[in-house]
XYZ file of C-alpha atoms in Angstrom:
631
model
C -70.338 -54.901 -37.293
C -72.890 -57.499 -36.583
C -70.303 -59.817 -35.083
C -69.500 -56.418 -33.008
C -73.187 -55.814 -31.677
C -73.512 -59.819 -30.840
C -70.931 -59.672 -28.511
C -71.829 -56.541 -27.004
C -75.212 -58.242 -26.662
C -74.027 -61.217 -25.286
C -71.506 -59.708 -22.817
C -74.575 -57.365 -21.573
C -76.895 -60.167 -21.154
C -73.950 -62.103 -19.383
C -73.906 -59.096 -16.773
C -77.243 -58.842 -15.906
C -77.437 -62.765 -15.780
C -74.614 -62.490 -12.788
C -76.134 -59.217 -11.529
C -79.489 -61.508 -11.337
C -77.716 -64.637 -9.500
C -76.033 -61.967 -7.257
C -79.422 -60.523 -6.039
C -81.159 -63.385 -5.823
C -78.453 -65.134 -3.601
C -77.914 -61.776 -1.812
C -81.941 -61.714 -1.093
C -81.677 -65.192 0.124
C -78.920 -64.857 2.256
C -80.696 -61.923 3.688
C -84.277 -63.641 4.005
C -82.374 -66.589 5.434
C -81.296 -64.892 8.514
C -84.521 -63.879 9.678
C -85.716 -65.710 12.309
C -88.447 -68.261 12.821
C -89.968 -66.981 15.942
C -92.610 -70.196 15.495
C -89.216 -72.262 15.155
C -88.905 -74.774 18.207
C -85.098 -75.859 19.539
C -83.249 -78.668 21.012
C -80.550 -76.842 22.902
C -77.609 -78.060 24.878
C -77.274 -76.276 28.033
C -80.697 -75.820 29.120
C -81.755 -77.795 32.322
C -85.333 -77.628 31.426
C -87.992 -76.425 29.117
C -88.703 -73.048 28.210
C -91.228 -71.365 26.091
C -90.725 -68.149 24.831
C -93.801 -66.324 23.675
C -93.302 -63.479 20.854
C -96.171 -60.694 21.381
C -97.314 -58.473 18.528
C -94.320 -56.012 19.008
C -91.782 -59.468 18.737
C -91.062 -58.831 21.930
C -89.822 -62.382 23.480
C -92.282 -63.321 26.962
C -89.493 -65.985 28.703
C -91.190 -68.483 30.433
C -88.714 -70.542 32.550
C -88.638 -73.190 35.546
C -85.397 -71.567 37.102
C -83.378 -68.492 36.814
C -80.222 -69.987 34.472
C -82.789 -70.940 32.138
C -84.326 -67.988 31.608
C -81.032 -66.471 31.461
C -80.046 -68.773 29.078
C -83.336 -68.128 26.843
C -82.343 -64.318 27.085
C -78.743 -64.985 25.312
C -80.678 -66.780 23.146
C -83.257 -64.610 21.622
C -80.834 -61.252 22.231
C -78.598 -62.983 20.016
C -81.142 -64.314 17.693
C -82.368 -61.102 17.132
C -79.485 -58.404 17.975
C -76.404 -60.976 17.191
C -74.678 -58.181 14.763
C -74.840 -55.308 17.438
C -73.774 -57.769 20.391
C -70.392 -58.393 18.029
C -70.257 -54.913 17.517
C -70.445 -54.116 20.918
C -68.364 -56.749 22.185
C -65.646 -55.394 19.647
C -65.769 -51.991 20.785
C -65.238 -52.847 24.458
C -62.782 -55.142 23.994
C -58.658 -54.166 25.276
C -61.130 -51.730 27.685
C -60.489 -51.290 31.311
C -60.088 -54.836 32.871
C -62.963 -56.322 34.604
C -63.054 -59.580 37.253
C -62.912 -63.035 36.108
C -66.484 -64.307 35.971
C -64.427 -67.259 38.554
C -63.679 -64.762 40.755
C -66.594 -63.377 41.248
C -69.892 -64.232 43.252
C -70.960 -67.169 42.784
C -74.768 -67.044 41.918
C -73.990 -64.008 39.331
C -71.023 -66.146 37.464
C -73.605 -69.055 37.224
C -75.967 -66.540 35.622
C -73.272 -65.060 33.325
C -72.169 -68.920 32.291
C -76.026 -69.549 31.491
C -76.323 -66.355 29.541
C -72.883 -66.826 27.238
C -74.558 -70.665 26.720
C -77.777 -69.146 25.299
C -76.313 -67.009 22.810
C -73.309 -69.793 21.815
C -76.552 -72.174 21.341
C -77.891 -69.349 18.560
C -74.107 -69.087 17.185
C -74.548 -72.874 16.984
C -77.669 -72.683 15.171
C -75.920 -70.223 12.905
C -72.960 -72.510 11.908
C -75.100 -75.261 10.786
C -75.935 -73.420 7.647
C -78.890 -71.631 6.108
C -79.267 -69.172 8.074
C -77.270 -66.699 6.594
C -74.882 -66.593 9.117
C -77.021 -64.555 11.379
C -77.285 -61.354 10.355
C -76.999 -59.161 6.580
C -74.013 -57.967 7.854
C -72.119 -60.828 8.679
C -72.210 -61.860 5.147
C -69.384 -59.066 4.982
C -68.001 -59.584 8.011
C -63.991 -59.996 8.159
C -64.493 -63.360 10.495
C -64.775 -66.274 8.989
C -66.290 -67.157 12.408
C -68.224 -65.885 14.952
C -65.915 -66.586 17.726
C -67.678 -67.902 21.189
C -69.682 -65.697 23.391
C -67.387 -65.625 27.109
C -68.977 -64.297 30.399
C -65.792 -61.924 30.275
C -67.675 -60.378 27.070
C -71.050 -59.368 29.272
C -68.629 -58.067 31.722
C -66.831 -56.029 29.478
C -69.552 -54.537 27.429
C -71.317 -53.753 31.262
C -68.462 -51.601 31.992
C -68.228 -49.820 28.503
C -71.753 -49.171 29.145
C -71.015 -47.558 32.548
C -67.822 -45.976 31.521
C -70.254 -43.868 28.656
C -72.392 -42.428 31.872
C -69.466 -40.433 33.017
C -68.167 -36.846 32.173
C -64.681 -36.510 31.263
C -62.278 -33.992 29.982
C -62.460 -32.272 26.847
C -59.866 -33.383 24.073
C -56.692 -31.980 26.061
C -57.040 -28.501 26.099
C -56.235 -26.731 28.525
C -57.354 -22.907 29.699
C -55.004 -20.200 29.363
C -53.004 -19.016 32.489
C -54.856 -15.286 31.811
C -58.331 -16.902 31.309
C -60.583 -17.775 34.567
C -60.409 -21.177 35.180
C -64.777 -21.111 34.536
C -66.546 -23.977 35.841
C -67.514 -26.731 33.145
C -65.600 -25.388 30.186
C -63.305 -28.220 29.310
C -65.761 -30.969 30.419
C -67.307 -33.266 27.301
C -71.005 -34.487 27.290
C -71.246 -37.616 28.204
C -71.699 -40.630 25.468
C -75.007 -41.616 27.389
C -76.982 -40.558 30.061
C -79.664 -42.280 32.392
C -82.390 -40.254 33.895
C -85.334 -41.020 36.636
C -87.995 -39.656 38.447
C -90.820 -40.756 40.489
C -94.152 -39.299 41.927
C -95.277 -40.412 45.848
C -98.977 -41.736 45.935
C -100.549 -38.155 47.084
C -99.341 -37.426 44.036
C -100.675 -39.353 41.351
C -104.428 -40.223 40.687
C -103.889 -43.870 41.209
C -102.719 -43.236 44.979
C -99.622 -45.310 44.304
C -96.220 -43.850 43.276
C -95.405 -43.682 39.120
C -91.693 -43.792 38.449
C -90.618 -42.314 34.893
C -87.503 -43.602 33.191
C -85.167 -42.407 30.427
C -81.830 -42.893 28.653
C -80.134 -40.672 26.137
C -77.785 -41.274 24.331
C -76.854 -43.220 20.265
C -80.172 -42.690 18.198
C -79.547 -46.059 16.071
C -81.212 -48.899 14.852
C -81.510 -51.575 16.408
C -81.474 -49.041 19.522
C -79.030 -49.382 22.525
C -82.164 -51.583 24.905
C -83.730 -54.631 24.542
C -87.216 -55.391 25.865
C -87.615 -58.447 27.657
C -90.116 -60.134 29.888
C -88.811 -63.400 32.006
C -91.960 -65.251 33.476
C -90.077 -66.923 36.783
C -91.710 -69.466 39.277
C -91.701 -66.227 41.493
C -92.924 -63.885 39.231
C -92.647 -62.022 36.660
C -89.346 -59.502 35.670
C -89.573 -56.918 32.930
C -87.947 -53.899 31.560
C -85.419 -52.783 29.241
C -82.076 -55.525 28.755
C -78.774 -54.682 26.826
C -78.366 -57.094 24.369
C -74.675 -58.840 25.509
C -75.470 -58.671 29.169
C -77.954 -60.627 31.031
C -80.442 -59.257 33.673
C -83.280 -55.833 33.721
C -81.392 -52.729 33.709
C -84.367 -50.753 33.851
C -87.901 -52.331 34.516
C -90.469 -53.989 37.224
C -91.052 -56.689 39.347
C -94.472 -57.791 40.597
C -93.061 -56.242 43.622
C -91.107 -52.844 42.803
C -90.201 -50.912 40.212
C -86.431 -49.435 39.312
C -84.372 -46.821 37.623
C -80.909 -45.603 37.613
C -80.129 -41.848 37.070
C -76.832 -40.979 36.215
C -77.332 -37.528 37.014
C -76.036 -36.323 33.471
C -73.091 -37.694 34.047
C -71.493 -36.219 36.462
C -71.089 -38.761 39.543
C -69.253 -36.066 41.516
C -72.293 -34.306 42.319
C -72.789 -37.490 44.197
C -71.862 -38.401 47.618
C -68.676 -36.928 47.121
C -67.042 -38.996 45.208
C -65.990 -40.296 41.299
C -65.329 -44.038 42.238
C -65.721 -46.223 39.390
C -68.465 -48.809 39.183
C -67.255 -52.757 38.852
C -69.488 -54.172 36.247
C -69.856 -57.626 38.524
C -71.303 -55.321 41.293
C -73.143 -53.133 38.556
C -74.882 -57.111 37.787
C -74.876 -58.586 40.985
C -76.695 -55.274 42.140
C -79.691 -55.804 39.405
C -79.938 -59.230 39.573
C -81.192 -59.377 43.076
C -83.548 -56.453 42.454
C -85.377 -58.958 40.877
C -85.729 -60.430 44.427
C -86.417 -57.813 46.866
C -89.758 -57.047 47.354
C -90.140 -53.593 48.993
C -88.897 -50.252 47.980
C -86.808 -50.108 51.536
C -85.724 -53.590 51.348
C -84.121 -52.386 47.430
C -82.564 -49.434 49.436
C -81.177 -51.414 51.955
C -79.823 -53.846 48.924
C -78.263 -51.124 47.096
C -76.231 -49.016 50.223
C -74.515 -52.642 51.086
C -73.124 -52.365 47.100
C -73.160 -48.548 46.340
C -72.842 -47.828 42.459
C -71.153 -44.814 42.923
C -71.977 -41.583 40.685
C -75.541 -43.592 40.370
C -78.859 -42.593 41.854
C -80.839 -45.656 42.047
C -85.147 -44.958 42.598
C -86.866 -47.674 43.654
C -91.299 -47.706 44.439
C -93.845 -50.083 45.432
C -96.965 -50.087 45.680
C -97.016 -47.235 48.669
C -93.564 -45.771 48.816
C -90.745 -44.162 47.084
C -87.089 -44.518 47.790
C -83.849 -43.248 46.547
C -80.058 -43.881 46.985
C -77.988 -41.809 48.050
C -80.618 -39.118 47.196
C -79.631 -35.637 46.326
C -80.188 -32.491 48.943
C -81.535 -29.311 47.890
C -77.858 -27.762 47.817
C -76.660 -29.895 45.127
C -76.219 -28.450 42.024
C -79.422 -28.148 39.419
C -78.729 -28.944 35.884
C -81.235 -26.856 33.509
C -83.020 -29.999 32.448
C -83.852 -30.499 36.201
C -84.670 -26.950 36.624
C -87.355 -27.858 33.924
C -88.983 -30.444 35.638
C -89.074 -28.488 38.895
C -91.572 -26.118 36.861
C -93.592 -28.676 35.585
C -93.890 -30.033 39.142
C -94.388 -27.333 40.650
C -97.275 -26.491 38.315
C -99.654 -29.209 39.048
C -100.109 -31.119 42.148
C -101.819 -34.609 40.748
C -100.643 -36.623 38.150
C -101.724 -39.251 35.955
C -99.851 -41.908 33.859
C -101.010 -39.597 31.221
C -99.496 -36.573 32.623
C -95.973 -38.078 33.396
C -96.074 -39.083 30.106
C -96.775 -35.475 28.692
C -93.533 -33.773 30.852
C -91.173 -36.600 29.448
C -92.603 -35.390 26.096
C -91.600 -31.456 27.106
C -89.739 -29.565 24.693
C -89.200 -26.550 26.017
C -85.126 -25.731 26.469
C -84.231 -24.273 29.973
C -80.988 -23.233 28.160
C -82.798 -20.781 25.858
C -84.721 -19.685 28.687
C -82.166 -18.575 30.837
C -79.850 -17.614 28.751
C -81.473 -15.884 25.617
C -82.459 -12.746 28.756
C -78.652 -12.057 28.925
C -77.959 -12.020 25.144
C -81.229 -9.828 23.858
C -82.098 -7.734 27.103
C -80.074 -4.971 25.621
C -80.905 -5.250 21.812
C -84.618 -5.391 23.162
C -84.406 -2.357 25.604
C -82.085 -0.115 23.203
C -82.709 -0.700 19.485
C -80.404 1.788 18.405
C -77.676 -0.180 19.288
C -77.953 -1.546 16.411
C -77.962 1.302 13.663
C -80.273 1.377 11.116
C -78.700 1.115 7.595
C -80.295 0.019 4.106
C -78.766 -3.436 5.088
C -81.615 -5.991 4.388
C -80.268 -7.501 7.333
C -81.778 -4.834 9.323
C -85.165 -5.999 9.035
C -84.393 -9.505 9.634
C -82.813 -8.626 12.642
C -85.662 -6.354 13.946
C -88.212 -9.277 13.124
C -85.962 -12.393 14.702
C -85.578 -10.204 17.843
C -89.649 -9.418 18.241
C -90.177 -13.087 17.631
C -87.682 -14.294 20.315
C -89.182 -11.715 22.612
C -92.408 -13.722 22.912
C -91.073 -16.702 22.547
C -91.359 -19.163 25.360
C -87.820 -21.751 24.693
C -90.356 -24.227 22.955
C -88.267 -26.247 20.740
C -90.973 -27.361 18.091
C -89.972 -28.471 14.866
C -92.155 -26.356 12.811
C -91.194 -23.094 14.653
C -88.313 -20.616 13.569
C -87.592 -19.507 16.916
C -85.412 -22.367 17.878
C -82.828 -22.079 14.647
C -82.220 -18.562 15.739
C -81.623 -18.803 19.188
C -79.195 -21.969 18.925
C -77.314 -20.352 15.452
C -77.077 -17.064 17.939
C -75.788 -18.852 20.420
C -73.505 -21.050 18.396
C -72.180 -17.949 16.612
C -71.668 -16.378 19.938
C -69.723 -19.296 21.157
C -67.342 -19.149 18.787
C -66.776 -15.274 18.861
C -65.442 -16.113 22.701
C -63.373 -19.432 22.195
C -62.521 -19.683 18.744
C -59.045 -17.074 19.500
C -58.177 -19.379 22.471
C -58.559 -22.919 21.474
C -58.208 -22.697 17.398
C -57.444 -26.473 17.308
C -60.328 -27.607 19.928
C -63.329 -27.421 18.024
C -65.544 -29.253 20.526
C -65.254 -26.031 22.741
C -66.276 -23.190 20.482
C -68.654 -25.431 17.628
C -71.237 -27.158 20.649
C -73.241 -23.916 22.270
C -72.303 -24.738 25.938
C -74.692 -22.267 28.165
C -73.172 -22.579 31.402
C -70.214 -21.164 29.800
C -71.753 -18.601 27.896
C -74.141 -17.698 31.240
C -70.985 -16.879 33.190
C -69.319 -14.765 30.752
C -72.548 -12.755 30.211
C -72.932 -12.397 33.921
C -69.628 -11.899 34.527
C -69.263 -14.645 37.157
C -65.903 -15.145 38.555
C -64.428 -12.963 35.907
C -65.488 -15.089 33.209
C -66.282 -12.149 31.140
C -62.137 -11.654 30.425
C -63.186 -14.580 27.429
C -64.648 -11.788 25.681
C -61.105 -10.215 24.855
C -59.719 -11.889 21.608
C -55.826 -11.930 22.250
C -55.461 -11.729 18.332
C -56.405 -7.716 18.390
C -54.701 -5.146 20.373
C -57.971 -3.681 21.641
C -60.100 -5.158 24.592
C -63.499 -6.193 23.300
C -66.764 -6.630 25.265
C -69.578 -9.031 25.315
C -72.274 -6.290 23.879
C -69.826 -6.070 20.802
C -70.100 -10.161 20.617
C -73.935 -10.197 21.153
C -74.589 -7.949 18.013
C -72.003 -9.386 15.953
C -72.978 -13.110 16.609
C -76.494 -12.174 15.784
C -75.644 -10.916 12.485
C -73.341 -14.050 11.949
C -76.340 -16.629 12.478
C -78.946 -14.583 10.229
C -76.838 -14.839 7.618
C -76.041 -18.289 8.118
C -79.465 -18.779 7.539
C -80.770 -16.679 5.545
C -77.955 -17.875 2.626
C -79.564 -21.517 3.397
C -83.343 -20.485 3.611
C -84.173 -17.552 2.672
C -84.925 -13.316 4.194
C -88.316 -14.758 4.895
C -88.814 -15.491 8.215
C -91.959 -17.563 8.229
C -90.360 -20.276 6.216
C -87.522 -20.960 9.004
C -88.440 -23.866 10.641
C -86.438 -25.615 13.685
C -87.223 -29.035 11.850
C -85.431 -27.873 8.770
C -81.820 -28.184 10.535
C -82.412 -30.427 13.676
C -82.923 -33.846 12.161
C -82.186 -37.217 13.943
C -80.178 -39.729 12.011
C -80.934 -43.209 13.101
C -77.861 -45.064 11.766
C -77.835 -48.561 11.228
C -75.960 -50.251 14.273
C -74.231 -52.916 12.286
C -70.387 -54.940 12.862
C -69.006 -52.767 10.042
C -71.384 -51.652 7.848
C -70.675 -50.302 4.632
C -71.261 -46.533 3.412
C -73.830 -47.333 1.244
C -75.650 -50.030 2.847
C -75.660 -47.608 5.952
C -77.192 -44.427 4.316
C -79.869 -47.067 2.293
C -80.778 -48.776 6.146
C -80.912 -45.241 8.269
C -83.345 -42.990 8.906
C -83.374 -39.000 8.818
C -86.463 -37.229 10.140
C -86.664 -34.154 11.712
C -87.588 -33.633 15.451
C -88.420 -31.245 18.318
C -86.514 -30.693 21.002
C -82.862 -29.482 22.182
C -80.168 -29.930 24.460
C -81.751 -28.621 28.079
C -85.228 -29.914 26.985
C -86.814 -32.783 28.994
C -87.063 -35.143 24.938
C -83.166 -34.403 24.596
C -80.373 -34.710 21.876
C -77.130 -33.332 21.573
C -75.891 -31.830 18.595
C -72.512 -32.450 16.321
C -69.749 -30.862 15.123
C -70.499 -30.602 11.257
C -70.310 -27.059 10.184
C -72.876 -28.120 7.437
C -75.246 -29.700 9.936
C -75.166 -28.149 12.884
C -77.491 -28.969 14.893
C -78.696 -32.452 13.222
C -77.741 -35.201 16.121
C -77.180 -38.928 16.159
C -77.402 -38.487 19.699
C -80.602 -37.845 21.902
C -83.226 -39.815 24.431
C -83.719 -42.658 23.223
C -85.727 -44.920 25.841
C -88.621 -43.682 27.731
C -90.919 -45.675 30.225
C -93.919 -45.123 32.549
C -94.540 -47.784 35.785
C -96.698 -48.090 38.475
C -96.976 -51.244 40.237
C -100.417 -50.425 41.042
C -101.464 -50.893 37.695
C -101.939 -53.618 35.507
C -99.507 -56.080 35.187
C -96.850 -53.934 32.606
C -95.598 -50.244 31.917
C -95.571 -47.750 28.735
C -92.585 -46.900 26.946
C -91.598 -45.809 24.081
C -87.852 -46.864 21.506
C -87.146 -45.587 18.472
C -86.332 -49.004 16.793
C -87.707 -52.283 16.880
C -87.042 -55.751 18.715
C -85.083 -56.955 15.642
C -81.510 -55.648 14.470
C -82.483 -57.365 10.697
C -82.971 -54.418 7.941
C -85.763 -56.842 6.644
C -87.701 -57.901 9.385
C -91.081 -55.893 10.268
C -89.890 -55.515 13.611
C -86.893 -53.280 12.566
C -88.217 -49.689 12.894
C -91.839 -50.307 13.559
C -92.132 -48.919 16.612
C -90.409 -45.322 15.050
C -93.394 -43.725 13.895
C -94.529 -44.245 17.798
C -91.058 -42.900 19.177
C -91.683 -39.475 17.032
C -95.083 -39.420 17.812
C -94.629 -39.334 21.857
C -97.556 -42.800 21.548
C -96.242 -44.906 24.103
C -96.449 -48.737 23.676
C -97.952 -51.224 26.311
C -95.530 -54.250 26.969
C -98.079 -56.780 29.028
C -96.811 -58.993 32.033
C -99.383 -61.024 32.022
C -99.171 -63.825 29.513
C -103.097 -63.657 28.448
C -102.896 -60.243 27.433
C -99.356 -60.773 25.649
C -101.040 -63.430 23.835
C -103.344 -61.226 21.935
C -101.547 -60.947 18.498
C -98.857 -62.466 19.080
C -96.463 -63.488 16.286
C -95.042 -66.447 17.040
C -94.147 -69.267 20.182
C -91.334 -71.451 20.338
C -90.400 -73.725 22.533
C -86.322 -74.182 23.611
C -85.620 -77.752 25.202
C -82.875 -79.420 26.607
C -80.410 -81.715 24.118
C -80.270 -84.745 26.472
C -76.560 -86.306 25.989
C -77.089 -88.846 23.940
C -78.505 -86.568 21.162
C -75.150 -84.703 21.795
C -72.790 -87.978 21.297
């Protein structure tokens, strides 16, 4: 027996002594991939020095004596910090549409894209030395046993996956019934991502200069989809938000101008009539020499010789705003922009301050222009609904009273929100479920065009209240009340007949998943984050929900990059990310800037060097590897 327990002992002690040498080298391997942002380089490739300044936020300050080099330095530190996404990425858009040879195409922008694919094969290079634990956590599990070279052809491809997500395409191949109205918007799926803009003129704003407010929507991850960057030329500065695998500002400032795209939700046919596709080399060619002009009109003038179709581009300086192709008054309004027509409309001057608080609005244009044509009735007539001993009926009385004065706020903490999108939801499915059993997309995501039209009865579109699976002809009133009852007691079997302790919050979370290669279940769940938010589809601070039956209305999917300029002002902008610079679980700079994203406390990123100075965390300095290091 004692022979027994000693090798039970021993073989115990024998597994934790592995489990130990397994952690530790895990740990180390881990810790050995963060980067040394004090770390200086010898780099072949670079034509000249560069120093690249890290502020308090990690985020890299390029200094650089001509534009390849700071080009270069950008492939550098985006793969230094963001090499696992940029793999990711570059493996998702890869066998995607075709895009130029970086040969064929202009010459200044191929030089650029060569300079850029050098700077992050110099970090791969760094990698493949050793002890550095091959880059990033993730890659210790990666299926490669190497990282294969970084290609110009891989900036161009991941450009055009990134513009091919701005557009609106058909839902999942249904199709509508030969008996149904062919209603506008039905079969069309939200777009993957989405950029917005908006800008003020100078009578406008306090400062007498024009403010120009950016956003994007779309994966809520970490690292996030942008990359800030500041390159320090001979000519000036350039700063904004980058996409780590492609070189050059997407969104961001010169000395000079300020620029944003807006892709209109995604729908480029609203557009100067037309649903061309962007090339990715004139998508880059286009931002790179925004970096150049130096007037709003002169930007203007840039962009209508290269149009990026389905794109509005707004461009301001320090007196004027302009905008490309610019959309008339008879275009189409989507319910977020009917939104910020009210909050326009409501105040004549605006601060930074202020522009800050509408990108910050929550309240849902959806719920308040649809919720009048599903309660008017139940709110007029009460006994429409008959009174039974049902505890239901008492919920119901008490969820109508409180959507009555409510105002389409989506705030976290408030019930009024859960019951308006469950209703809707509910209602949703009542309509479509009959018609397209298979399509879940259509009748699981509350779509309120749809549901406005059939309520209203435009074009017909109220013959999608007949379910073809009874022999009786049903109406929308009968939906209403039934889809009501369905959502209270969706929720009152997950929280409760009590009203008060509904929250919004309690149902729409964000999940911030870990953007790695290929991560693994568990390492994902451990390296996310689930908190919950305000907000809606059809607010201003957006997010789209999922399909889940369990989880509704939780999203993965929502604004996620939100920034302030005026050239006027001091030498930067505000903005606001949900992640951090760095793509490492371990690094400090992973999700420190969340609590800020969920707060609405938008971040300074400095221009000038002086100011970026003040706390920074580290300064290294890349140089060139003269040839005879190399031989």
């Amino acid at each position: 027996m004692k022979a027994l327990l000693r090798i039970v002992l021993g073989l115990v002690l024998a597994a934790l002594f592995i489990a130990t040498v397994c952690f530790v080298t895990a740990t180390y391997l881990m810790l050995a991939s963060l980067p040394d942002y004090e770390e200086d380089f010898r780099l072949e490739g670079l034509k000249d020095s560069v120093d690249v300044l890290r502020d308090s936020m990690a985020i890299p300050h390029i200094s650089a004596s001509s534009p390849s080099d700071a080009y270069f330095a950008l492939g550098f530190v985006h793969a230094q910090d963001r090499l696992g996404q940029m793999l990711r990425e570059r493996r998702s858009a890869s066998g995607k549409v075709p895009v130029p040879r970086y040969r064929d195409i202009d010459p200044v922008l191929s030089e650029m894209l060569i300079a850029y694919a050098a700077g992050v094969n110099a970090w791969i290079g760094e990698v493949s030395k050793g002890r550095r634990g091959r880059g990033a956590p993730e890659l210790l599990l990666y299926d490669e046993k190497t990282i294969m070279a970084w290609r110009p052809e891989d900036s161009l491809r991941i450009t055009q996956q990134f513009l091919g997500n701005l557009r609106q395409a058909e839902s999942g191949g249904a199709s509508i019934p030969g008996d149904r109205p062919k209603t506008p918007g039905l079969l069309k799926s939200t777009p993957k991502a989405r950029l917005g803009a908006w800008a003020l003129t100078s009578e406008r704003t306090v400062s007498n200069s024009p403010i120009l407010a950016i956003e994007t929507s779309g994966p809520l991850s970490l690292p996030s989809t942008l990359y800030m960057a500041d390159l320090q030329f001979p000519s000036g500065a350039v700063a904004g938000a980058t996409l780590p695998g492609v070189p050059f500002v997407v969104l961001g400032r010169s000395n000079d101008v300020a620029w944003a795209l807006d892709s209109n939700a995604g729908q480029p046919e609203l557009q100067n009539g037309t649903s061309e596709r962007v090339d990715s080399d004139i998508f880059l060619r286009t931002l790179y020499r925004l970096t150049q002009v130096v007037t709003a009109k002169d930007a203007v003038k840039l962009i209508s010789e290269m149009p990026l179709f389905g794109l509005e581009t707004v461009v301001i300086d320090k007196e004027d705003v302009m905008t490309w192709p610019g959309i008339s008054d008879e275009d189409a309004i989507l319910l977020r922009q009917q939104r910020l027509k009210e909050l326009d409309a409501r105040q004549r001057v605006f601060s930074v301050d202020g522009v800050m608080a509408v990108q910050q609005d929550t309240v849902s244009s959806a719920a308040r222009s649809l919720l009048p044509l599903m309660a008017a009735d139940l709110w007029r007539s009460a006994p429409m609904i008959p009174a039974t001993d049902d505890p239901l009926d008492g919920i119901r009385q008490d969820a109508l009273n409180r959507l009555a004065e409510w105002n389409g706020e989506m705030d976290r903490f408030s019930p009024e929100p859960l019951i308006f999108w469950a209703w809707a939801r509910a209602l949703q499915r009542r309509f479509l479920q009959d018609e397209f059993p298979a399509a879940r997309d259509l009748w699981t995501n509350p779509n309120p065009y749809f549901l406005a039209a059939v309520l209203s009865n435009r074009e017909e579109a109220a013959m999608w209240c007949d379910n073809r699976t009874s022999t009786r002809v049903e109406t929308s009133d009968e939906w209403i009340v039934l889809a009501l009852d369905d959502a209270l007691v969706w929720i009152t079997e997950r929280y409760g007949p009590d009203l008060s302790s509904w929250s919004w919050g309690s149902e729409h979370v964000v999940n911030l998943d870990w953007s790695a290669v290929s991560p693994a279940g568990f390492l994902n769940g451990l390296l996310s984050v689930r908190e919950p938010k305000s907000g809606g589809p059809y607010s201003l601070l957006s997010s789209q929900f999922g399909m889940s039956d369990e989880k509704p209305f939780a999203t993965n999917i929502g604004t996620n990059f939100q920034a302030v300029m005026s050239v006027s002002e001091d030498k930067g902008f505000f903005f606001l990310t949900p992640s951090g610079q760095s793509g490492h679980p371990l690094s400090r700079f992973y999700k420190n800037l969340f609590s800020s994203w969920m707060r609405g406390d938008y971040r300074m990123m400095a221009m000038d060097l002086a100011v970026a100075e003040g706390g920074a965390v580290g300064r290294s300095k890349l140089t060139p590897l003269i040839q005879d290091e190399v031989d």
